[in-house]
mmCIF file of C-alpha atoms and ligand atoms in Angstrom:
data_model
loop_
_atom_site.group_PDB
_atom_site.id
_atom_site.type_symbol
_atom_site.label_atom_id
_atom_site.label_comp_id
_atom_site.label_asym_id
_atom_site.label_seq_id
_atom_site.Cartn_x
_atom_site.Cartn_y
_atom_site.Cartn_z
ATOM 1 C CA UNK A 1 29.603 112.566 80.289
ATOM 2 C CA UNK A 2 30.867 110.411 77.724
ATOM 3 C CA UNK A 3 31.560 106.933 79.490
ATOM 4 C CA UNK A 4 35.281 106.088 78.686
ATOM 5 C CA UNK A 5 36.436 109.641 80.215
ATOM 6 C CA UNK A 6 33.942 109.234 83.116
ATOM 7 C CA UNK A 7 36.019 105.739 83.362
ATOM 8 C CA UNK A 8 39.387 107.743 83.123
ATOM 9 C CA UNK A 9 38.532 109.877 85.986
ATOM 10 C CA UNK A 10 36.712 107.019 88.253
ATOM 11 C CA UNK A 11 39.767 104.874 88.014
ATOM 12 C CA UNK A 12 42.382 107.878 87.971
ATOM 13 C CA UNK A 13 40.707 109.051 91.327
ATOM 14 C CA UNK A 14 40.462 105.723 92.596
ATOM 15 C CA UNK A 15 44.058 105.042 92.065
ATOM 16 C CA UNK A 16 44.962 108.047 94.092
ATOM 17 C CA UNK A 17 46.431 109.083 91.237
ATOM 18 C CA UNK A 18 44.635 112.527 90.931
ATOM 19 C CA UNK A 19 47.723 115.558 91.350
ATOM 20 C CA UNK A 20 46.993 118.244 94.286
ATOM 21 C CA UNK A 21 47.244 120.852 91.759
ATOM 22 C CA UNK A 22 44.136 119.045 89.835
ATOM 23 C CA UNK A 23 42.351 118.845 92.898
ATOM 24 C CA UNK A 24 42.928 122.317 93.664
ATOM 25 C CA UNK A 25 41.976 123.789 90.412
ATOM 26 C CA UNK A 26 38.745 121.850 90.811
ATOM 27 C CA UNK A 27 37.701 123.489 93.575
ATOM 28 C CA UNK A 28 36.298 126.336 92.052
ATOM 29 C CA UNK A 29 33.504 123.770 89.805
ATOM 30 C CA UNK A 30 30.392 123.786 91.107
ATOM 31 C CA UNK A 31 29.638 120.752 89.365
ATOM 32 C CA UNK A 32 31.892 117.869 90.034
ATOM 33 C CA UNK A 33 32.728 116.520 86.422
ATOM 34 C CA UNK A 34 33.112 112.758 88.005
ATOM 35 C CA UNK A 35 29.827 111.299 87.922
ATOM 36 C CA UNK A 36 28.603 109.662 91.133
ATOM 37 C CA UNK A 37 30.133 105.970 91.311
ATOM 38 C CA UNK A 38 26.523 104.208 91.099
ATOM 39 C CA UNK A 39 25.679 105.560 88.136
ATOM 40 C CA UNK A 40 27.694 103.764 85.822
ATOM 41 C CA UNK A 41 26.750 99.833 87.780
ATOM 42 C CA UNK A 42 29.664 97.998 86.604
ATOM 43 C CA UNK A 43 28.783 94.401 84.828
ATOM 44 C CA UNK A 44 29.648 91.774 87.652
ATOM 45 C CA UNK A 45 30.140 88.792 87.831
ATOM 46 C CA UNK A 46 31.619 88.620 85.077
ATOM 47 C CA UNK A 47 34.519 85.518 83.446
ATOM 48 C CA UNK A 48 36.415 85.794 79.524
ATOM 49 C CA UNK A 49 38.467 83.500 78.071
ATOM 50 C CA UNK A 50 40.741 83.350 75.033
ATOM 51 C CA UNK A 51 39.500 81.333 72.532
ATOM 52 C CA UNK A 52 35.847 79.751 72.363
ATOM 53 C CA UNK A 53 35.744 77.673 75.657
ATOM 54 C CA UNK A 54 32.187 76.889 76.176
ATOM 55 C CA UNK A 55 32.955 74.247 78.429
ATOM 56 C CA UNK A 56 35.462 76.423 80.652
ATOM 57 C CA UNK A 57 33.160 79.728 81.031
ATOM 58 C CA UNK A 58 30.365 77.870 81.984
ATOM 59 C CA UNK A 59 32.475 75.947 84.593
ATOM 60 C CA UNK A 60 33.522 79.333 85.533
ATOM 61 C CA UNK A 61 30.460 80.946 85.710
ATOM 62 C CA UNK A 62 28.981 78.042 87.849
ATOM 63 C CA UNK A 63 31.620 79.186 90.442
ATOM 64 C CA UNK A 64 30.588 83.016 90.018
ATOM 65 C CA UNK A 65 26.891 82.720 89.664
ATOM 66 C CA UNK A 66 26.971 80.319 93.077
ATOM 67 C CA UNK A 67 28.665 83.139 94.766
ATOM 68 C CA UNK A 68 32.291 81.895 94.402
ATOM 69 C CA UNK A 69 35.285 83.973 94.216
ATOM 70 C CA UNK A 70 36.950 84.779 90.908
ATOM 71 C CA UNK A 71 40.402 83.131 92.118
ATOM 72 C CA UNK A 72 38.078 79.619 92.569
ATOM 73 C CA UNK A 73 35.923 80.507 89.218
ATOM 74 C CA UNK A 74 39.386 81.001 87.111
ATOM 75 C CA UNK A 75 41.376 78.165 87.951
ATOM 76 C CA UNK A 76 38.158 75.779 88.320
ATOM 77 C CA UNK A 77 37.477 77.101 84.660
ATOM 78 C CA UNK A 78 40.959 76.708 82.944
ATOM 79 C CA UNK A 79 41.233 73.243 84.531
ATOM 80 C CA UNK A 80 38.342 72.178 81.931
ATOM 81 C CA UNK A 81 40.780 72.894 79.410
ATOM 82 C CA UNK A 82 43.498 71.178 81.215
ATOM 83 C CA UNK A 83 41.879 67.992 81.122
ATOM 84 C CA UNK A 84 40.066 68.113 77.979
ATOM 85 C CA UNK A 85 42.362 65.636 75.732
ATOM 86 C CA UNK A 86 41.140 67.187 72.508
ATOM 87 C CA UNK A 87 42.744 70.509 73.468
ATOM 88 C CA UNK A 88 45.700 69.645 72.491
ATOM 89 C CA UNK A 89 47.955 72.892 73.502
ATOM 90 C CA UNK A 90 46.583 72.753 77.238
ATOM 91 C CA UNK A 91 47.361 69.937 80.066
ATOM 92 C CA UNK A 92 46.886 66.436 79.565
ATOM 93 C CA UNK A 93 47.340 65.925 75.204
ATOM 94 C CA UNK A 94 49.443 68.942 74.770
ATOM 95 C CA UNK A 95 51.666 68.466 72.131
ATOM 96 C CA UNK A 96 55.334 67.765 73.537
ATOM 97 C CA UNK A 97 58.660 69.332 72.833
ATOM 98 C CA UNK A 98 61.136 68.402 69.718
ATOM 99 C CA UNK A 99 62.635 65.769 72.638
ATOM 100 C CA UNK A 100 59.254 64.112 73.119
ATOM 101 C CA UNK A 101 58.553 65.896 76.354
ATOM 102 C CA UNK A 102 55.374 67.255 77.459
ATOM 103 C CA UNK A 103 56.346 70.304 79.080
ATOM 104 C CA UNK A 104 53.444 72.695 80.760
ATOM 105 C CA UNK A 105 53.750 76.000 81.952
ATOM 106 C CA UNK A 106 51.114 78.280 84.083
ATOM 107 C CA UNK A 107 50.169 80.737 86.588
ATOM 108 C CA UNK A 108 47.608 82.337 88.530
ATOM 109 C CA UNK A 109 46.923 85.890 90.257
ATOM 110 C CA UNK A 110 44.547 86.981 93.013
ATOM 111 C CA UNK A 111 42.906 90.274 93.535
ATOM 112 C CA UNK A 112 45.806 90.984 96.161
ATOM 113 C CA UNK A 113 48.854 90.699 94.123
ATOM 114 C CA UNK A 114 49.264 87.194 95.013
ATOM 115 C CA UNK A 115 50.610 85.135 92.354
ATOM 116 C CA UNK A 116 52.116 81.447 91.384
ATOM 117 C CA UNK A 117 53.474 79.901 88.479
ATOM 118 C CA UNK A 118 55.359 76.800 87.519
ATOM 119 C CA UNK A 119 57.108 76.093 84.178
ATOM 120 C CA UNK A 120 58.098 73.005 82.592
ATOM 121 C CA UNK A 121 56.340 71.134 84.652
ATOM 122 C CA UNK A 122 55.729 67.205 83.671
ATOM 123 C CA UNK A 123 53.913 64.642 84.269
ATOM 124 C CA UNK A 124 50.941 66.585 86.259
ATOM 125 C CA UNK A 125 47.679 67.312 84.579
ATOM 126 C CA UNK A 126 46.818 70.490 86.262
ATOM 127 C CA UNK A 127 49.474 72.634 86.461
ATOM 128 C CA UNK A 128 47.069 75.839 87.733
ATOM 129 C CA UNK A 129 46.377 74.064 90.416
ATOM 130 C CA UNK A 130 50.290 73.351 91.020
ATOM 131 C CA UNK A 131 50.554 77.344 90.678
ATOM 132 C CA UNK A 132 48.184 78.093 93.268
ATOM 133 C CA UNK A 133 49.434 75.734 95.841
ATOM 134 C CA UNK A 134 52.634 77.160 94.906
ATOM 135 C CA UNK A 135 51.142 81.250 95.472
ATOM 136 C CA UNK A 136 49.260 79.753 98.530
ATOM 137 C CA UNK A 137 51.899 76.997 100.325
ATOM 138 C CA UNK A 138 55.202 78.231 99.730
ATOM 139 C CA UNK A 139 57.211 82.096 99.513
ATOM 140 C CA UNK A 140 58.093 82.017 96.180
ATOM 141 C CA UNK A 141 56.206 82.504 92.979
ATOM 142 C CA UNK A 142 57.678 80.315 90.424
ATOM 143 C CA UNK A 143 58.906 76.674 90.949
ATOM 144 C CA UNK A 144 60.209 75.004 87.200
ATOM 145 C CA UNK A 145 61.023 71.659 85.938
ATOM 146 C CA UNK A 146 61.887 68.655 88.398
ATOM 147 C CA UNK A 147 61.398 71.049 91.736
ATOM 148 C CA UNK A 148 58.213 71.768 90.441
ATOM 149 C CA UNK A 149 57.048 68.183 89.460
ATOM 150 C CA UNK A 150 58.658 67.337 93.685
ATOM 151 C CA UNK A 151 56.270 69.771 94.849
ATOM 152 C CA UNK A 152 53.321 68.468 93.119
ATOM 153 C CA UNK A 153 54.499 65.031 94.564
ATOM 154 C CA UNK A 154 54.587 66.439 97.831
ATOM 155 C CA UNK A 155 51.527 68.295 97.477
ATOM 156 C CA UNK A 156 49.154 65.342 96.540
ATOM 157 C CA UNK A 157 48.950 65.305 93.019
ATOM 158 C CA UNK A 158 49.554 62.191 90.912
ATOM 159 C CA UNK A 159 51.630 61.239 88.075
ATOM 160 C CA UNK A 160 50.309 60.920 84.698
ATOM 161 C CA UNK A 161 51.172 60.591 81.192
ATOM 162 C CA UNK A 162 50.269 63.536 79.228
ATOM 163 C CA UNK A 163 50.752 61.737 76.067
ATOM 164 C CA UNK A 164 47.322 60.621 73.939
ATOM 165 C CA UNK A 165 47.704 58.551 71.215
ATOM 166 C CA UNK A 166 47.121 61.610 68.933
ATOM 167 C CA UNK A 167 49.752 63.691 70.279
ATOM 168 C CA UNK A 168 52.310 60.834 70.138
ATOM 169 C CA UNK A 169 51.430 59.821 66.897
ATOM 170 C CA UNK A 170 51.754 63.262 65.595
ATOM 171 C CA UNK A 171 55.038 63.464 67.369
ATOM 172 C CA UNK A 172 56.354 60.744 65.137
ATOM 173 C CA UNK A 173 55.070 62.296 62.556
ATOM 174 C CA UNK A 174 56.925 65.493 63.472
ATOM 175 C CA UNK A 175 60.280 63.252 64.146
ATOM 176 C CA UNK A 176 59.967 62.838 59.632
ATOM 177 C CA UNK A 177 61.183 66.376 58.975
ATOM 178 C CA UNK A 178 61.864 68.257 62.246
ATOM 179 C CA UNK A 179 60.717 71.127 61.046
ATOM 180 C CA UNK A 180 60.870 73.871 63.437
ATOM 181 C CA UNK A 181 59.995 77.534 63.475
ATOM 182 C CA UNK A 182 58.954 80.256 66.347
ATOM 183 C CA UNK A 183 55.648 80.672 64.354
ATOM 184 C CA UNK A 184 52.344 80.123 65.278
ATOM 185 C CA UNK A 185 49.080 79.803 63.123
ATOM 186 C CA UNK A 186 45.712 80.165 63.912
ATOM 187 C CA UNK A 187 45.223 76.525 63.659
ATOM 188 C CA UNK A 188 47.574 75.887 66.357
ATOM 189 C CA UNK A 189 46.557 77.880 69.072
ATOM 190 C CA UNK A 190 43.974 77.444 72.118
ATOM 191 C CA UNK A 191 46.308 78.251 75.125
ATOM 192 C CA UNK A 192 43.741 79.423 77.680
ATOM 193 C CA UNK A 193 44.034 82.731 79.615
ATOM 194 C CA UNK A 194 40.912 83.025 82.020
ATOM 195 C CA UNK A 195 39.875 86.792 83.059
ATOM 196 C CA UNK A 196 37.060 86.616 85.947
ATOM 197 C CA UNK A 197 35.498 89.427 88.215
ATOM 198 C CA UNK A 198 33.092 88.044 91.376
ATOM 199 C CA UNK A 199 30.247 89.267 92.675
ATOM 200 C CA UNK A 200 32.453 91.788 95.164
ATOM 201 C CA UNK A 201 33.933 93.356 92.591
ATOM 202 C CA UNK A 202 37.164 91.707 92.820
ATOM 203 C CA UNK A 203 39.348 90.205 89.992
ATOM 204 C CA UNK A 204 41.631 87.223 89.443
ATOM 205 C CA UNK A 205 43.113 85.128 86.348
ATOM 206 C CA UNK A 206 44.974 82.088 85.162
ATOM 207 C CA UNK A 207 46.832 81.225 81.843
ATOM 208 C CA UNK A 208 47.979 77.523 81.034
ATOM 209 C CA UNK A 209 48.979 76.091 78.088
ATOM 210 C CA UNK A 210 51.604 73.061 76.533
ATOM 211 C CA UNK A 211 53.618 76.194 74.932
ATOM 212 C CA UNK A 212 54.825 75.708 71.265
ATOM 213 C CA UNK A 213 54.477 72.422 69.635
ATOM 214 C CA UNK A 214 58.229 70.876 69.014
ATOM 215 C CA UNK A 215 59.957 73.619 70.545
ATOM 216 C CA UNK A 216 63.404 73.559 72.126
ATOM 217 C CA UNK A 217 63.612 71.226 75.374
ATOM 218 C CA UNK A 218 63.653 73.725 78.416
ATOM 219 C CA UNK A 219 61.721 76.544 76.484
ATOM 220 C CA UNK A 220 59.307 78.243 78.224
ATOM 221 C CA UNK A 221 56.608 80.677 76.830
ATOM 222 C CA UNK A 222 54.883 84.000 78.265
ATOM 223 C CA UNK A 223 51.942 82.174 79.326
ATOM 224 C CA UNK A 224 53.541 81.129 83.215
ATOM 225 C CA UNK A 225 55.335 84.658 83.624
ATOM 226 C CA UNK A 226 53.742 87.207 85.288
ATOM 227 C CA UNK A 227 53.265 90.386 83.475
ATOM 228 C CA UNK A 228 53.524 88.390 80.187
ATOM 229 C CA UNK A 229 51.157 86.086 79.934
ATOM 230 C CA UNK A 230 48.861 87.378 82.719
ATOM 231 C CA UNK A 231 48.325 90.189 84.782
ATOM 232 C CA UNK A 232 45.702 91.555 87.234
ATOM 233 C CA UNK A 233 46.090 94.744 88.966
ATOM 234 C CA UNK A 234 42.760 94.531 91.168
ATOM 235 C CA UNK A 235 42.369 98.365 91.278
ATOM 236 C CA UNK A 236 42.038 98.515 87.315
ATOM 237 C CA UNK A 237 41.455 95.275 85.664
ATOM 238 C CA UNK A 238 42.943 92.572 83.923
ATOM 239 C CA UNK A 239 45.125 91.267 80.615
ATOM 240 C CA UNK A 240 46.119 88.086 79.480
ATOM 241 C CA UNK A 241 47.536 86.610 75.897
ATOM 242 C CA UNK A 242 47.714 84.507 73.570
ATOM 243 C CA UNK A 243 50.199 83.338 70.592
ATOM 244 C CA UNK A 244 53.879 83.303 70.055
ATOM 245 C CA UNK A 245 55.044 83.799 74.113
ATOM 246 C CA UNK A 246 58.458 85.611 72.591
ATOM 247 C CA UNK A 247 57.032 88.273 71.302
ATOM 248 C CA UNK A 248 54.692 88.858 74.685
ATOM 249 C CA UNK A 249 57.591 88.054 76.856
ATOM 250 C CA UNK A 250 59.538 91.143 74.713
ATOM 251 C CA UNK A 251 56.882 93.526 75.718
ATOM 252 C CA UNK A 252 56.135 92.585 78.493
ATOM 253 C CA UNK A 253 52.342 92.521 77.153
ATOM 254 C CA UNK A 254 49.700 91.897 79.537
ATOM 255 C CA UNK A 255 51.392 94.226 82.370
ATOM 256 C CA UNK A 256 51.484 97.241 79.308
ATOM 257 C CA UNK A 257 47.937 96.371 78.546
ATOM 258 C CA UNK A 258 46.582 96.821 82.112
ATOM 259 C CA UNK A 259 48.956 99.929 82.522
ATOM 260 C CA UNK A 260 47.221 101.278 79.412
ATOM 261 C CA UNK A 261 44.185 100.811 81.320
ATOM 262 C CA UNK A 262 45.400 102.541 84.238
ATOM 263 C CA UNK A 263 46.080 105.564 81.966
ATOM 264 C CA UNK A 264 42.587 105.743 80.981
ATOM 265 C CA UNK A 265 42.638 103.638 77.550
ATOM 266 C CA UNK A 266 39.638 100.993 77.719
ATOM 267 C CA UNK A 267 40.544 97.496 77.255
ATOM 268 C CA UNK A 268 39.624 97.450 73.720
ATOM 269 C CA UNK A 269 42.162 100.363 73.170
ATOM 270 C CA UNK A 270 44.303 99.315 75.251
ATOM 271 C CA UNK A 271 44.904 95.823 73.455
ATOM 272 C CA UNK A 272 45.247 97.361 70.070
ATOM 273 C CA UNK A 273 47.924 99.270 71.555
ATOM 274 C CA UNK A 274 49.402 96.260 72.479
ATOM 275 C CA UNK A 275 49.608 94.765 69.731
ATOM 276 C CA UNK A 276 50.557 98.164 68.018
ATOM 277 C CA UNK A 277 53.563 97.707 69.642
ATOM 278 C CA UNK A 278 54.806 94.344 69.270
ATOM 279 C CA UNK A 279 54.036 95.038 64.981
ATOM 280 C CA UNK A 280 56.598 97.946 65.196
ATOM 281 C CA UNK A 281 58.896 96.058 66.144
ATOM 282 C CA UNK A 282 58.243 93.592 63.980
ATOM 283 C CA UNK A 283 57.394 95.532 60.739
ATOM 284 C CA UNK A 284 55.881 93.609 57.413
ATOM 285 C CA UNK A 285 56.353 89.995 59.348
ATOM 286 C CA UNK A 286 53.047 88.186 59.622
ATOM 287 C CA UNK A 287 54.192 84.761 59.979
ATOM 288 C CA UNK A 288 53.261 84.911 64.140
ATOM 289 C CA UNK A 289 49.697 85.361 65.682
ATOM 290 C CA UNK A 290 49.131 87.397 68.853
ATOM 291 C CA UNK A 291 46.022 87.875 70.732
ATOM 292 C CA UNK A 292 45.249 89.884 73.873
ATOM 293 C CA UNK A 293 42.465 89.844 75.934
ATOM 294 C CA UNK A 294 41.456 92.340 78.425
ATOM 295 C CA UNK A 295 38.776 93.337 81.602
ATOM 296 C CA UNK A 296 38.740 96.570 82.981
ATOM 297 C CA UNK A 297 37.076 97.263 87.137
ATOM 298 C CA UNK A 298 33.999 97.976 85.469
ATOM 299 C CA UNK A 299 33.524 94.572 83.677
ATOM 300 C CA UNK A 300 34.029 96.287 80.028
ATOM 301 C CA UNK A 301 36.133 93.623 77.974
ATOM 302 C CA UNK A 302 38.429 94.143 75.013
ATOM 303 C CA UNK A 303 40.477 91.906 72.334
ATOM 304 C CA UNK A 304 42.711 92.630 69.575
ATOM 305 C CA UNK A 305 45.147 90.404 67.450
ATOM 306 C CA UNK A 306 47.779 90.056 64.715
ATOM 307 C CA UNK A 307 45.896 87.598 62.454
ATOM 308 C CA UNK A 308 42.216 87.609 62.506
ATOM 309 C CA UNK A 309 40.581 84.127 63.779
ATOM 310 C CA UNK A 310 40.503 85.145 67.379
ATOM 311 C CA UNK A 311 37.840 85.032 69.540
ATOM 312 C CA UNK A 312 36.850 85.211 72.890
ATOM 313 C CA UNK A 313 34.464 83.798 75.061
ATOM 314 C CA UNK A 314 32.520 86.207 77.979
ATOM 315 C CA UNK A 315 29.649 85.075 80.026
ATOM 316 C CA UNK A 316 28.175 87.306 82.510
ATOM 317 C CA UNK A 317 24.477 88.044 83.293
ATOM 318 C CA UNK A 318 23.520 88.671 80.059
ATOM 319 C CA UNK A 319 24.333 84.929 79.169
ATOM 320 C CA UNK A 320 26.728 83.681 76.973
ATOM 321 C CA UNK A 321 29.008 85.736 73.745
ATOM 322 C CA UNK A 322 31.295 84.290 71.631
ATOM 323 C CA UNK A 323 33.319 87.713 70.330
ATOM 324 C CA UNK A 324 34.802 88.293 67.191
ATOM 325 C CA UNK A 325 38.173 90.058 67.198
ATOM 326 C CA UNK A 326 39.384 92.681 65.177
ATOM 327 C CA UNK A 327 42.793 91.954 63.977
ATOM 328 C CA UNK A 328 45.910 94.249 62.888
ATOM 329 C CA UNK A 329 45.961 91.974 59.197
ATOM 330 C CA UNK A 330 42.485 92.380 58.032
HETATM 331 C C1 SD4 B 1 53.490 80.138 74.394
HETATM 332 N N1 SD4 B 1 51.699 81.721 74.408
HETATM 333 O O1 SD4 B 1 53.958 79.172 74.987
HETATM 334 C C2 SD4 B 1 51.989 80.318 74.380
HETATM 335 C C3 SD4 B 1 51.422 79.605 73.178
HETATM 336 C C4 SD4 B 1 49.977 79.864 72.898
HETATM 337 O O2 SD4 B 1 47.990 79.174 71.988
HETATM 338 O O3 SD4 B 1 49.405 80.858 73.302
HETATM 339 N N2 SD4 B 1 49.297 78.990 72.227
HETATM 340 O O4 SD4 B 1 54.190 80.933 73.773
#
């Protein structure tokens, strides 16, 4: 049977999701048409990332490969990003608000539905890690701004300036003109969204970033809200994104892309949709880049963009792949 409907039906039946009256006019086969589960071994462990983060797979696939869950491989991973000062739209050397703030935003989801976020958060290098203690200490799932940065306090983690000397000497640079436009480039990218299944089979991701250079004080992206920027549903897979957060936020992007999945699109498929959808509503503009990234159960992975230029990075047993992404503007 060809593989993506065998996938359609494993994950349809798996979901519970298979009507009585299908069931009942099955009866009658002889041969069941869903292939037998082992037959199709799915690829685990497995970790994808947006963007080509060398460092940050291999940190998470350190965690995997060691037997480590993919909760522990994804924020371990993106926190290599965090703290890498030459990354400068990620953690410590993001670039800061039109105010001179450096505002970060992120979140993090476990295989049950667990989830934590925090959004303009300052002054803390690792805001995953802030998100988790947030999913894992407290009962709510986001904490922003000033409660946030308490909580961090209060959790153990220390203050720091996120400045570098780049970022604030770009910043005055920026102060010249104030230029400022909801538009994003593919030279200013390199938010991180971190995709990961373990060696049981289960998933988890994390998304971080510094959000738009220059924005608006108090803006926050899609890359800490849950369904936008990330979203694993451990029964089917996973989705996370990349680009101008709006235009995720609007369509709700990385929940739609893991429904899509549900429905029986692969990931590949079901990021071009995607991204399908977000152009439609934005016909003939191509001032904005988008990128989605996707993992189905079975460890099949997917990408698909506005502009071309993205990649992503997926290590699993077959080593390391840096993938080129097919984009809606070829
Ligand atoms: C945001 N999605 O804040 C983020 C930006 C981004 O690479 O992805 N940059 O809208």
């Amino acid at each position: 049977m060809e593989r993506r409907k065998f996938l359609k039906n494993s994950s349809l039946t798996a979901a519970g999701l298979v009507s009585a009256s299908t069931l009942a006019s099955c009866k009658t086969e002889t041969k069941p048409e869903v292939a037998p589960l082992a037959t199709v071994a799915p690829i685990k462990p497995i970790v994808v990332c947006t963007w080509n983060f060398l460092n940050a797979t291999n940190k998470a696939w350190e965690v995997l490969s060691a037997g480590g869950n993919a909760l522990d491989a994804v924020e371990q991973g993106v926190m290599v990003e965090e703290a890498d000062v030459t990354n400068e739209t990620v953690g410590k050397g993001g670039r800061p608000d039109r105010d001179g703030n450096v505002t970060l935003d992120a979140c993090i989801m476990d295989k049950d539905g667990n989830c934590g976020s925090v959004v303009y958060l300052q002054n803390i290098a690792h805001p995953v890690s802030v998100a988790r203690k947030v999913m894992e200490e407290t009962p709510h799932i986001i904490l922003a701004g000033k409660g946030a940065e308490k909580f961090a306090y209060e959790q153990g983690f220390k203050k720091e300036d996120l400045f570098t000397e780049s970022t604030r000497k770009q910043y005055e640079e920026w102060l010249k003109t104030s230029k400022y436009e909801t538009t994003i480039n593919i030279e200013n990218h390199d938010t991180i969204g971190m995709l990961a299944i373990d060696a049981n089979g289960d998933i988890a991701g994390a998304c971080t970033t510094s959000g738009m250079a220059y924005k608006v004080g108090g803006r926050v992206g899609d890359s800490p809200i849950i369904g936008a920027g990330l979203f694993i549903d451990n029964e089917v897979g996973g989705a996370t994104a990349t680009g101008v957060g709006e235009e995720v936020i609007r369509t709700v992007g990385s929940f739609l892309i893991v429904e899509l999945m549900r429905q029986g699109k692969s990931p590949q498929e079901a990021c071009e949709e995607g991204v399908k959808r977000i152009m439609k509503k934005n016909e003939g503009r191509k001032d904005f880049q988008i990128g989605f990234l996707a993992i189905n159960k079975n460890g099949e992975t997917g990408g698909y963009c506005v502009h071309p230029g993205f990649t992503y990075r997926e290590y699993s047993e077959k080593g390391h792949e840096n993938r080129e992404v097919t984009s809606f503007y070829e």
